[in-house]
């Protein structure tokens, strides 16, 4: 397995445009998380999925943000009408949560997508 | 709400020096505690973890002990190497949350010189 993969690695967009990022988790992992990291800060939780169900969303996730995981495998994060304040590193992570089986792993992170809104 | 506070960097040390990076947390109940490391150009990697009070997490010569009474999880290493240069993040996962959500500190940059 090659780990968590995120594409693109870098994205520069003009203010007001829409952008979409993709995350491919580790294949057996049923949980997938999105975080945002701004310069000099730690990652901030945005949302997470268990399989295809989105179970929690942070207040940071405004109406312009939407995340999907349609088949419980890869996920997309879309930002509509981007603003300069959206400039950040967007991190994806995945983990295995096996209720009742004791098979729980920590979160493995991808290298992130760096978004610059100009 | 739950939060993590860690010492500001950068921390600059000579090779073989002793390292401490302080981390304190605010949380209800018994969160799980973690240290993640980010090497230049790479993604976040789990360095060590502790899931209950008085547990000691250890990995690659790094250690941290979950202290409930002082709500702390300080990272230590007896002898740092140049290859330890990275950004270190302390994090917690709220009680009962498994690995649902991680709350991170701001990170501490460590630079080790030969």
mmCIF file of C-alpha atoms in Angstrom:
data_model
loop_
_atom_site.group_PDB
_atom_site.id
_atom_site.type_symbol
_atom_site.label_atom_id
_atom_site.label_comp_id
_atom_site.label_asym_id
_atom_site.label_seq_id
_atom_site.Cartn_x
_atom_site.Cartn_y
_atom_site.Cartn_z
ATOM 1 C CA UNK A 1 0.000 0.000 0.000
ATOM 2 C CA UNK A 2 1.336 3.440 -0.871
ATOM 3 C CA UNK A 3 -0.346 5.277 1.990
ATOM 4 C CA UNK A 4 -2.795 8.169 1.829
ATOM 5 C CA UNK A 5 -2.633 9.970 -1.496
ATOM 6 C CA UNK A 6 -3.823 13.517 -2.136
ATOM 7 C CA UNK A 7 -4.198 15.333 -5.446
ATOM 8 C CA UNK A 8 -3.279 17.843 -6.539
ATOM 9 C CA UNK A 9 -0.320 18.683 -4.315
ATOM 10 C CA UNK A 10 -0.562 22.359 -5.145
ATOM 11 C CA UNK A 11 -3.418 24.494 -6.451
ATOM 12 C CA UNK A 12 -3.419 28.186 -7.275
ATOM 13 C CA UNK A 13 -6.802 29.686 -8.034
ATOM 14 C CA UNK A 14 -8.369 33.083 -8.437
ATOM 15 C CA UNK A 15 -10.746 34.371 -5.823
ATOM 16 C CA UNK A 16 -14.294 33.356 -6.587
ATOM 17 C CA UNK A 17 -13.395 30.161 -8.440
ATOM 18 C CA UNK A 18 -14.374 26.674 -7.288
ATOM 19 C CA UNK A 19 -11.760 24.052 -6.461
ATOM 20 C CA UNK A 20 -11.928 20.335 -5.736
ATOM 21 C CA UNK A 21 -9.367 18.174 -3.997
ATOM 22 C CA UNK A 22 -9.194 14.392 -3.958
ATOM 23 C CA UNK A 23 -8.034 12.005 -1.248
ATOM 24 C CA UNK A 24 -7.387 8.276 -1.677
ATOM 25 C CA UNK A 25 -7.115 6.618 1.729
ATOM 26 C CA UNK A 26 -5.304 3.426 2.655
ATOM 27 C CA UNK A 27 -7.412 0.733 1.062
ATOM 28 C CA UNK A 28 -8.674 -1.126 4.119
ATOM 29 C CA UNK A 29 -9.385 2.012 6.151
ATOM 30 C CA UNK A 30 -13.033 2.793 6.806
ATOM 31 C CA UNK A 31 -12.559 6.245 8.335
ATOM 32 C CA UNK A 32 -11.445 9.309 6.431
ATOM 33 C CA UNK A 33 -10.751 12.765 7.852
ATOM 34 C CA UNK A 34 -10.162 16.236 6.438
ATOM 35 C CA UNK A 35 -8.103 18.878 8.235
ATOM 36 C CA UNK A 36 -6.964 22.376 7.363
ATOM 37 C CA UNK A 37 -3.579 23.754 8.360
ATOM 38 C CA UNK A 38 -2.600 27.405 8.075
ATOM 39 C CA UNK A 39 0.957 28.653 8.293
ATOM 40 C CA UNK A 40 2.422 28.330 11.769
ATOM 41 C CA UNK A 41 -0.577 26.496 13.150
ATOM 42 C CA UNK A 42 -1.501 22.918 13.818
ATOM 43 C CA UNK A 43 -4.074 21.118 11.705
ATOM 44 C CA UNK A 44 -7.727 21.913 12.446
ATOM 45 C CA UNK A 45 -10.389 19.236 12.101
ATOM 46 C CA UNK A 46 -12.950 19.844 9.369
ATOM 47 C CA UNK A 47 -14.959 16.642 8.951
ATOM 48 C CA UNK A 48 -14.821 12.858 8.955
ATOM 49 C CA UNK A 49 -16.497 9.902 7.288
ATOM 50 C CA UNK A 50 -17.091 6.363 8.375
ATOM 51 C CA UNK A 51 -17.429 4.490 5.104
ATOM 52 C CA UNK A 52 -19.699 6.753 3.005
ATOM 53 C CA UNK A 53 -21.446 8.443 5.938
ATOM 54 C CA UNK A 54 -20.295 11.892 6.998
ATOM 55 C CA UNK A 55 -20.521 11.670 10.786
ATOM 56 C CA UNK A 56 -19.198 14.993 12.008
ATOM 57 C CA UNK A 57 -18.583 18.450 10.598
ATOM 58 C CA UNK A 58 -16.703 21.266 12.276
ATOM 59 C CA UNK A 59 -18.099 24.768 12.516
ATOM 60 C CA UNK A 60 -15.086 25.699 10.375
ATOM 61 C CA UNK A 61 -16.785 23.980 7.451
ATOM 62 C CA UNK A 62 -18.855 26.830 6.038
ATOM 63 C CA UNK A 63 -21.613 26.433 3.467
ATOM 64 C CA UNK A 64 -19.037 26.955 0.726
ATOM 65 C CA UNK A 65 -17.301 23.711 1.687
ATOM 66 C CA UNK A 66 -18.644 20.293 0.852
ATOM 67 C CA UNK A 67 -17.071 16.880 1.257
ATOM 68 C CA UNK A 68 -18.184 13.577 -0.169
ATOM 69 C CA UNK A 69 -17.137 9.963 -0.010
ATOM 70 C CA UNK A 70 -19.635 8.394 -2.391
ATOM 71 C CA UNK A 71 -18.540 4.770 -2.331
ATOM 72 C CA UNK A 72 -16.720 4.691 0.947
ATOM 73 C CA UNK A 73 -13.362 4.784 -0.786
ATOM 74 C CA UNK A 74 -11.888 8.046 -2.111
ATOM 75 C CA UNK A 75 -13.179 11.424 -0.937
ATOM 76 C CA UNK A 76 -13.449 14.868 -2.468
ATOM 77 C CA UNK A 77 -13.440 18.257 -0.783
ATOM 78 C CA UNK A 78 -14.923 21.116 -2.805
ATOM 79 C CA UNK A 79 -14.643 24.784 -1.982
ATOM 80 C CA UNK A 80 -17.014 27.068 -3.842
ATOM 81 C CA UNK A 81 -16.414 30.778 -4.438
ATOM 82 C CA UNK A 82 -12.956 30.654 -2.912
ATOM 83 C CA UNK A 83 -11.751 33.499 -0.709
ATOM 84 C CA UNK A 84 -8.211 34.509 0.183
ATOM 85 C CA UNK A 85 -8.810 33.233 3.706
ATOM 86 C CA UNK A 86 -9.198 29.732 2.280
ATOM 87 C CA UNK A 87 -5.489 29.662 1.460
ATOM 88 C CA UNK A 88 -4.086 26.790 3.528
ATOM 89 C CA UNK A 89 -2.812 23.232 3.428
ATOM 90 C CA UNK A 90 -5.689 20.744 3.273
ATOM 91 C CA UNK A 91 -4.789 17.423 4.861
ATOM 92 C CA UNK A 92 -6.509 14.097 4.515
ATOM 93 C CA UNK A 93 -6.063 11.187 6.895
ATOM 94 C CA UNK A 94 -7.504 7.709 7.202
ATOM 95 C CA UNK A 95 -7.780 5.071 9.890
ATOM 96 C CA UNK A 96 -9.318 1.708 10.577
ATOM 97 C CA UNK A 97 -11.973 1.554 13.260
ATOM 98 C CA UNK A 98 -13.134 -1.966 13.896
ATOM 99 C CA UNK A 99 -15.789 -1.814 16.581
ATOM 100 C CA UNK A 100 -15.820 -5.027 18.492
ATOM 101 C CA UNK A 101 -12.764 -6.420 16.785
ATOM 102 C CA UNK A 102 -10.161 -4.376 18.603
ATOM 103 C CA UNK A 103 -8.557 -3.521 15.290
ATOM 104 C CA UNK A 104 -8.142 0.214 15.557
ATOM 105 C CA UNK A 105 -5.307 2.107 13.972
ATOM 106 C CA UNK A 106 -4.118 5.618 14.379
ATOM 107 C CA UNK A 107 -4.752 8.191 11.674
ATOM 108 C CA UNK A 108 -2.318 8.113 8.736
ATOM 109 C CA UNK A 109 -1.915 11.432 6.956
ATOM 110 C CA UNK A 110 -1.342 12.330 3.341
ATOM 111 C CA UNK A 111 1.095 15.015 2.268
ATOM 112 C CA UNK A 112 -1.666 17.525 1.749
ATOM 113 C CA UNK A 113 -2.898 19.871 -0.956
ATOM 114 C CA UNK A 114 -1.619 23.421 -0.672
ATOM 115 C CA UNK A 115 -4.228 25.916 -1.854
ATOM 116 C CA UNK A 116 -3.315 29.484 -2.723
ATOM 117 C CA UNK A 117 -6.131 31.885 -3.536
ATOM 118 C CA UNK A 118 -4.977 35.005 -5.363
ATOM 119 C CA UNK B 1 -13.729 23.282 24.469
ATOM 120 C CA UNK B 2 -10.843 20.870 24.268
ATOM 121 C CA UNK B 3 -7.465 22.391 23.441
ATOM 122 C CA UNK B 4 -3.730 21.720 23.352
ATOM 123 C CA UNK B 5 -0.970 24.182 24.200
ATOM 124 C CA UNK B 6 2.644 23.478 23.366
ATOM 125 C CA UNK B 7 5.795 25.486 23.773
ATOM 126 C CA UNK B 8 6.642 27.888 21.013
ATOM 127 C CA UNK B 9 9.620 27.285 18.823
ATOM 128 C CA UNK B 10 11.903 27.184 17.242
ATOM 129 C CA UNK B 11 13.963 25.032 19.562
ATOM 130 C CA UNK B 12 17.594 24.933 18.503
ATOM 131 C CA UNK B 13 19.901 22.290 19.954
ATOM 132 C CA UNK B 14 23.293 20.818 19.314
ATOM 133 C CA UNK B 15 23.545 17.141 18.448
ATOM 134 C CA UNK B 16 23.398 14.848 21.507
ATOM 135 C CA UNK B 17 21.656 17.489 23.645
ATOM 136 C CA UNK B 18 18.620 16.650 25.794
ATOM 137 C CA UNK B 19 15.247 17.629 24.380
ATOM 138 C CA UNK B 20 12.033 18.603 26.141
ATOM 139 C CA UNK B 21 9.008 19.997 24.360
ATOM 140 C CA UNK B 22 6.227 20.934 26.754
ATOM 141 C CA UNK B 23 2.601 20.118 26.038
ATOM 142 C CA UNK B 24 -0.450 20.731 28.210
ATOM 143 C CA UNK B 25 -4.065 20.063 27.407
ATOM 144 C CA UNK B 26 -7.587 20.994 28.404
ATOM 145 C CA UNK B 27 -10.215 18.326 27.987
ATOM 146 C CA UNK B 28 -13.089 16.682 29.789
ATOM 147 C CA UNK B 29 -12.645 13.143 30.966
ATOM 148 C CA UNK B 30 -9.790 11.024 29.709
ATOM 149 C CA UNK B 31 -8.634 11.894 26.212
ATOM 150 C CA UNK B 32 -5.993 9.953 24.311
ATOM 151 C CA UNK B 33 -2.766 11.876 23.757
ATOM 152 C CA UNK B 34 -0.400 11.841 20.807
ATOM 153 C CA UNK B 35 2.789 13.301 19.433
ATOM 154 C CA UNK B 36 2.981 13.639 15.656
ATOM 155 C CA UNK B 37 6.091 14.649 13.708
ATOM 156 C CA UNK B 38 6.358 16.332 10.331
ATOM 157 C CA UNK B 39 9.703 16.037 8.563
ATOM 158 C CA UNK B 40 10.461 18.526 5.777
ATOM 159 C CA UNK B 41 8.428 17.720 2.668
ATOM 160 C CA UNK B 42 6.572 14.836 4.288
ATOM 161 C CA UNK B 43 3.157 14.219 5.822
ATOM 162 C CA UNK B 44 2.379 14.024 9.524
ATOM 163 C CA UNK B 45 3.515 10.789 11.142
ATOM 164 C CA UNK B 46 2.491 9.378 14.488
ATOM 165 C CA UNK B 47 5.509 9.372 16.791
ATOM 166 C CA UNK B 48 3.969 7.998 19.985
ATOM 167 C CA UNK B 49 0.732 7.833 21.916
ATOM 168 C CA UNK B 50 -0.757 7.184 25.353
ATOM 169 C CA UNK B 51 -4.359 6.314 25.990
ATOM 170 C CA UNK B 52 -4.693 6.477 29.774
ATOM 171 C CA UNK B 53 -3.222 8.236 32.762
ATOM 172 C CA UNK B 54 0.366 7.285 33.704
ATOM 173 C CA UNK B 55 0.904 5.504 30.369
ATOM 174 C CA UNK B 56 4.268 6.174 28.782
ATOM 175 C CA UNK B 57 4.490 6.288 25.016
ATOM 176 C CA UNK B 58 7.876 5.713 23.431
ATOM 177 C CA UNK B 59 9.357 5.419 19.958
ATOM 178 C CA UNK B 60 12.729 6.124 18.294
ATOM 179 C CA UNK B 61 14.211 7.244 21.630
ATOM 180 C CA UNK B 62 11.390 9.718 22.283
ATOM 181 C CA UNK B 63 9.190 9.365 25.366
ATOM 182 C CA UNK B 64 6.152 11.096 26.829
ATOM 183 C CA UNK B 65 4.125 10.283 29.942
ATOM 184 C CA UNK B 66 0.408 10.994 30.284
ATOM 185 C CA UNK B 67 0.109 13.053 33.479
ATOM 186 C CA UNK B 68 -3.514 13.522 34.441
ATOM 187 C CA UNK B 69 -2.740 15.543 37.566
ATOM 188 C CA UNK B 70 -0.847 18.197 35.597
ATOM 189 C CA UNK B 71 -2.745 17.677 32.306
ATOM 190 C CA UNK B 72 0.576 17.347 30.533
ATOM 191 C CA UNK B 73 2.247 15.141 27.920
ATOM 192 C CA UNK B 74 5.781 16.493 27.561
ATOM 193 C CA UNK B 75 8.024 15.041 24.857
ATOM 194 C CA UNK B 76 11.599 14.102 25.808
ATOM 195 C CA UNK B 77 14.637 12.604 24.147
ATOM 196 C CA UNK B 78 17.948 12.035 25.839
ATOM 197 C CA UNK B 79 20.224 12.657 22.879
ATOM 198 C CA UNK B 80 18.940 14.331 19.724
ATOM 199 C CA UNK B 81 20.346 13.825 16.239
ATOM 200 C CA UNK B 82 20.401 16.092 13.208
ATOM 201 C CA UNK B 83 17.827 13.765 11.642
ATOM 202 C CA UNK B 84 15.352 14.687 14.407
ATOM 203 C CA UNK B 85 14.987 18.179 12.928
ATOM 204 C CA UNK B 86 11.275 18.518 12.205
ATOM 205 C CA UNK B 87 8.055 20.070 13.468
ATOM 206 C CA UNK B 88 6.471 18.264 16.419
ATOM 207 C CA UNK B 89 2.748 18.435 17.141
ATOM 208 C CA UNK B 90 1.049 17.444 20.370
ATOM 209 C CA UNK B 91 -2.543 16.322 19.906
ATOM 210 C CA UNK B 92 -5.491 14.848 21.768
ATOM 211 C CA UNK B 93 -8.474 12.763 20.814
ATOM 212 C CA UNK B 94 -11.483 13.411 23.050
ATOM 213 C CA UNK B 95 -12.639 10.731 25.445
ATOM 214 C CA UNK B 96 -14.609 8.011 23.782
ATOM 215 C CA UNK B 97 -13.757 9.378 20.375
ATOM 216 C CA UNK B 98 -11.326 6.715 19.319
ATOM 217 C CA UNK B 99 -9.484 8.303 16.448
ATOM 218 C CA UNK B 100 -12.483 10.286 15.291
ATOM 219 C CA UNK B 101 -10.990 13.688 15.695
ATOM 220 C CA UNK B 102 -7.608 15.048 16.651
ATOM 221 C CA UNK B 103 -7.115 18.447 18.259
ATOM 222 C CA UNK B 104 -3.601 19.706 17.619
ATOM 223 C CA UNK B 105 -1.297 22.202 19.226
ATOM 224 C CA UNK B 106 0.381 24.830 17.079
ATOM 225 C CA UNK B 107 3.540 22.766 16.618
ATOM 226 C CA UNK B 108 7.139 23.236 17.752
ATOM 227 C CA UNK B 109 9.934 23.396 15.225
ATOM 228 C CA UNK B 110 13.132 21.636 16.287
ATOM 229 C CA UNK B 111 16.449 22.362 14.609
ATOM 230 C CA UNK B 112 19.431 20.194 15.571
ATOM 231 C CA UNK B 113 22.897 21.308 14.530
ATOM 232 C CA UNK B 114 25.997 19.106 14.260
#
